Short mmCIF file of C-alpha atoms and ligand atoms in Angstrom, two decimals:
data_model
loop_
_atom_site.label_atom_id
_atom_site.label_comp_id
_atom_site.label_asym_id
_atom_site.label_seq_id
_atom_site.Cartn_x
_atom_site.Cartn_y
_atom_site.Cartn_z
CA UNK A 7 109.44 148.45 88.64
CA UNK A 8 106.29 146.43 89.10
CA UNK A 9 103.12 148.43 89.81
CA UNK A 10 100.04 147.59 91.86
CA UNK A 11 97.18 145.65 90.33
CA UNK A 12 94.85 148.71 90.30
CA UNK A 13 97.53 150.65 88.38
CA UNK A 14 97.86 147.85 85.85
CA UNK A 15 94.08 147.69 85.56
CA UNK A 16 93.98 151.32 84.53
CA UNK A 17 96.66 150.73 81.91
CA UNK A 18 94.86 147.63 80.65
CA UNK A 19 91.57 149.44 80.39
CA UNK A 20 93.22 152.07 78.21
CA UNK A 21 95.06 149.57 76.03
CA UNK A 22 92.13 147.17 75.60
CA UNK A 23 89.23 149.64 75.51
CA UNK A 24 87.40 148.27 78.54
CA UNK A 25 88.09 146.51 81.79
CA UNK A 26 86.87 142.92 81.89
CA UNK A 27 87.54 139.61 83.64
CA UNK A 28 89.97 138.70 80.87
CA UNK A 29 92.09 141.78 81.66
CA UNK A 30 92.28 140.89 85.37
CA UNK A 31 93.12 137.27 84.56
CA UNK A 32 95.80 138.29 82.08
CA UNK A 33 97.36 140.78 84.47
CA UNK A 34 97.41 138.26 87.32
CA UNK A 35 98.92 135.63 85.00
CA UNK A 36 101.66 137.95 83.75
CA UNK A 37 102.46 139.10 87.29
CA UNK A 38 102.70 135.47 88.37
CA UNK A 39 104.91 134.67 85.39
CA UNK A 40 107.44 137.43 86.05
CA UNK A 41 107.38 136.60 89.77
CA UNK A 42 108.18 132.94 89.10
CA UNK A 43 111.05 134.01 86.83
CA UNK A 44 112.26 136.54 89.44
CA UNK A 45 112.01 139.55 87.10
CA UNK A 46 111.58 142.71 89.15
CA UNK A 47 111.26 145.16 86.23
CA UNK A 48 110.02 143.28 83.16
CA UNK A 49 108.94 146.31 81.16
CA UNK A 50 112.04 148.34 82.13
CA UNK A 51 115.49 147.13 83.16
CA UNK A 52 114.68 143.47 82.45
CA UNK A 53 112.95 144.07 79.15
CA UNK A 54 115.58 142.37 77.00
CA UNK A 55 115.35 139.22 79.09
CA UNK A 56 111.69 138.37 78.49
CA UNK A 57 109.84 136.76 75.61
CA UNK A 58 106.21 135.71 76.06
CA UNK A 59 104.15 133.24 74.03
CA UNK A 60 100.37 133.52 74.21
CA UNK A 61 98.11 130.69 73.11
CA UNK A 62 94.87 132.47 72.36
CA UNK A 63 93.66 135.78 70.86
CA UNK A 64 91.07 136.98 73.31
CA UNK A 65 90.57 139.76 75.89
CA UNK A 66 93.14 138.10 78.11
CA UNK A 67 95.84 138.43 75.41
CA UNK A 68 95.81 142.25 75.52
CA UNK A 69 96.65 142.30 79.24
CA UNK A 70 99.90 140.38 78.85
CA UNK A 71 101.96 143.23 77.29
CA UNK A 72 100.75 145.67 79.97
CA UNK A 73 102.80 143.91 82.62
CA UNK A 74 105.54 142.26 80.57
CA UNK A 75 106.23 145.02 78.05
CA UNK A 76 106.40 142.21 75.43
CA UNK A 77 104.98 143.33 72.11
CA UNK A 78 104.44 141.90 68.67
CA UNK A 79 106.35 144.75 67.10
CA UNK A 80 109.33 144.12 69.33
CA UNK A 81 109.31 140.43 68.47
CA UNK A 82 109.02 139.70 72.18
CA UNK A 83 105.36 138.63 72.04
CA UNK A 84 104.61 135.47 70.10
CA UNK A 85 101.11 134.17 69.28
CA UNK A 86 100.63 130.46 68.93
CA UNK A 87 96.93 130.07 68.42
CA UNK A 88 96.20 126.81 70.30
CA UNK A 89 92.89 128.10 71.59
CA UNK A 90 94.02 127.87 75.24
CA UNK A 91 94.02 130.50 77.94
CA UNK A 92 97.74 129.97 78.54
CA UNK A 93 101.03 131.79 78.16
CA UNK A 94 104.69 130.90 78.49
CA UNK A 95 107.12 133.42 79.99
CA UNK A 96 110.75 132.88 78.91
CA UNK A 97 113.75 134.41 80.64
CA UNK A 98 116.37 134.52 77.91
CA UNK A 99 119.21 135.33 80.30
CA UNK A 100 118.68 132.38 82.60
CA UNK A 101 117.33 130.04 79.89
CA UNK A 102 114.23 129.30 81.98
CA UNK A 103 110.59 129.28 80.97
CA UNK A 104 107.30 128.76 82.78
CA UNK A 105 104.01 127.98 81.10
CA UNK A 106 100.88 129.08 82.95
CA UNK A 107 97.37 127.84 82.19
CA UNK A 108 94.20 129.37 83.60
CA UNK A 109 92.23 126.74 85.52
CA UNK A 110 88.69 126.10 84.28
CA UNK A 111 87.65 125.75 87.93
CA UNK A 112 88.40 129.45 88.50
CA UNK A 113 85.17 130.36 86.73
CA UNK A 114 83.02 128.18 88.97
CA UNK A 115 84.88 129.46 92.01
CA UNK A 116 84.02 133.03 90.98
CA UNK A 117 80.34 132.09 90.94
CA UNK A 118 80.64 130.48 94.41
CA UNK A 119 82.43 133.54 95.84
CA UNK A 120 80.01 136.12 94.46
CA UNK A 121 76.61 134.40 93.95
CA UNK A 122 74.76 137.67 94.64
CA UNK A 123 76.63 139.68 92.02
CA UNK A 124 74.80 139.85 88.72
CA UNK A 125 76.68 138.76 85.62
CA UNK A 126 79.53 136.31 85.21
CA UNK A 127 81.98 139.01 84.04
CA UNK A 128 81.35 141.04 87.23
CA UNK A 129 81.65 137.96 89.42
CA UNK A 130 84.90 136.95 87.75
CA UNK A 131 86.39 140.45 87.89
CA UNK A 132 85.89 140.53 91.67
CA UNK A 133 87.05 136.95 92.20
CA UNK A 134 90.10 137.10 89.96
CA UNK A 135 91.42 140.06 91.94
CA UNK A 136 91.46 138.13 95.18
CA UNK A 137 91.86 134.44 94.36
CA UNK A 138 95.28 132.89 95.00
CA UNK A 139 97.65 132.20 92.13
CA UNK A 140 97.25 128.46 92.87
CA UNK A 141 93.48 128.71 92.58
CA UNK A 142 93.68 130.63 89.33
CA UNK A 143 96.52 128.90 87.53
CA UNK A 144 98.38 125.70 86.86
CA UNK A 145 102.12 126.07 86.14
CA UNK A 146 104.59 123.94 84.28
CA UNK A 147 108.32 124.62 83.89
CA UNK A 148 109.21 124.05 80.26
CA UNK A 149 112.04 124.37 77.82
CA UNK A 150 111.55 126.75 74.89
CA UNK A 151 114.07 126.75 72.08
CA UNK A 152 114.35 130.15 70.54
CA UNK A 153 116.75 130.61 67.65
CA UNK A 154 118.41 133.93 66.76
CA UNK A 155 115.84 134.33 63.94
CA UNK A 156 113.09 134.52 66.59
CA UNK A 157 114.69 137.28 68.66
CA UNK A 158 114.73 141.06 68.50
CA UNK A 159 117.58 142.55 66.52
CA UNK A 160 118.00 139.60 64.10
CA UNK A 161 119.34 140.58 60.72
CA UNK A 162 119.17 138.32 57.69
CA UNK A 163 119.14 138.60 53.91
CA UNK A 164 115.70 139.42 52.45
CA UNK A 165 115.30 137.19 49.42
CA UNK A 166 112.48 137.77 46.95
CA UNK A 167 109.92 134.98 46.62
CA UNK A 168 110.44 133.18 43.29
CA UNK A 169 106.64 132.93 42.89
CA UNK A 170 105.11 136.27 43.99
CA UNK A 171 108.23 138.44 44.02
CA UNK A 172 107.62 139.81 47.51
CA UNK A 173 110.62 140.25 49.90
CA UNK A 174 110.79 137.87 52.88
CA UNK A 175 112.42 138.83 56.21
CA UNK A 176 113.90 136.86 59.10
CA UNK A 177 114.67 133.66 57.20
CA UNK A 178 111.01 132.80 56.80
CA UNK A 179 111.48 131.67 53.20
CA UNK A 180 111.16 127.95 52.32
CA UNK A 181 112.64 125.93 49.51
CA UNK A 182 110.00 124.20 47.45
CA UNK A 183 110.99 122.12 44.37
CA UNK A 184 114.41 123.83 44.54
CA UNK A 185 112.80 127.32 44.34
CA UNK A 186 112.97 129.80 47.26
CA UNK A 187 109.41 130.90 47.95
CA UNK A 188 107.44 132.61 50.72
CA UNK A 189 105.27 130.53 53.06
CA UNK A 190 102.13 131.80 51.37
CA UNK A 191 103.27 130.54 47.98
CA UNK A 192 104.45 127.32 49.63
CA UNK A 193 100.79 126.56 50.47
CA UNK A 194 100.39 128.08 53.92
CA UNK A 195 98.45 131.10 52.67
CA UNK A 196 95.38 132.31 54.60
CA UNK A 197 94.14 134.37 51.60
CA UNK A 198 93.20 133.76 47.96
CA UNK A 199 93.92 136.52 45.47
CA UNK A 200 90.71 137.72 43.72
ZN1 ZN B 312 87.75 142.51 77.25
ZN1 ZN B 313 105.40 134.28 47.45
#
């Protein structure tokens, strides 16, 4: 079942290491997302229905799993680093998805609401608890195409990369000059061997 915001704040503080405006914003966003999808128990009974995409790796990102139960290790949390404070909540059962973006204007509004509170983080923590969902967020209903290879429980052969010899799961191999290689060897690598 869904908990109260103060209860989620406690959980977020533990998971993230501190409580900050990003935690409050992420919790409010995730609560709005599951509400729009009509999921009453996202981390429990409805946990197999929900996949969440996040578009930034910041404080805010850590709060999303607290409400949704979606996790990287369960393949139900996906990071697409677009550098935006946004997330898309997908209900697999109903085939519906809603993308929610934090409004830039929410920061200014926090300053207007709490001009006497020192520090932007403190102002925003107070404001983000009480501002309406419409003031905080912009929503967009979207279509997200998720193949079986993107979902929990997917099983596939694990071929070895023809270049580096490492095994590759979930069909992430690519064919390059008629050789089956991993994405790193195909040129997408983020590291250079020393
Ligand atoms: Zn933080
Ligand atoms: Zn390789």
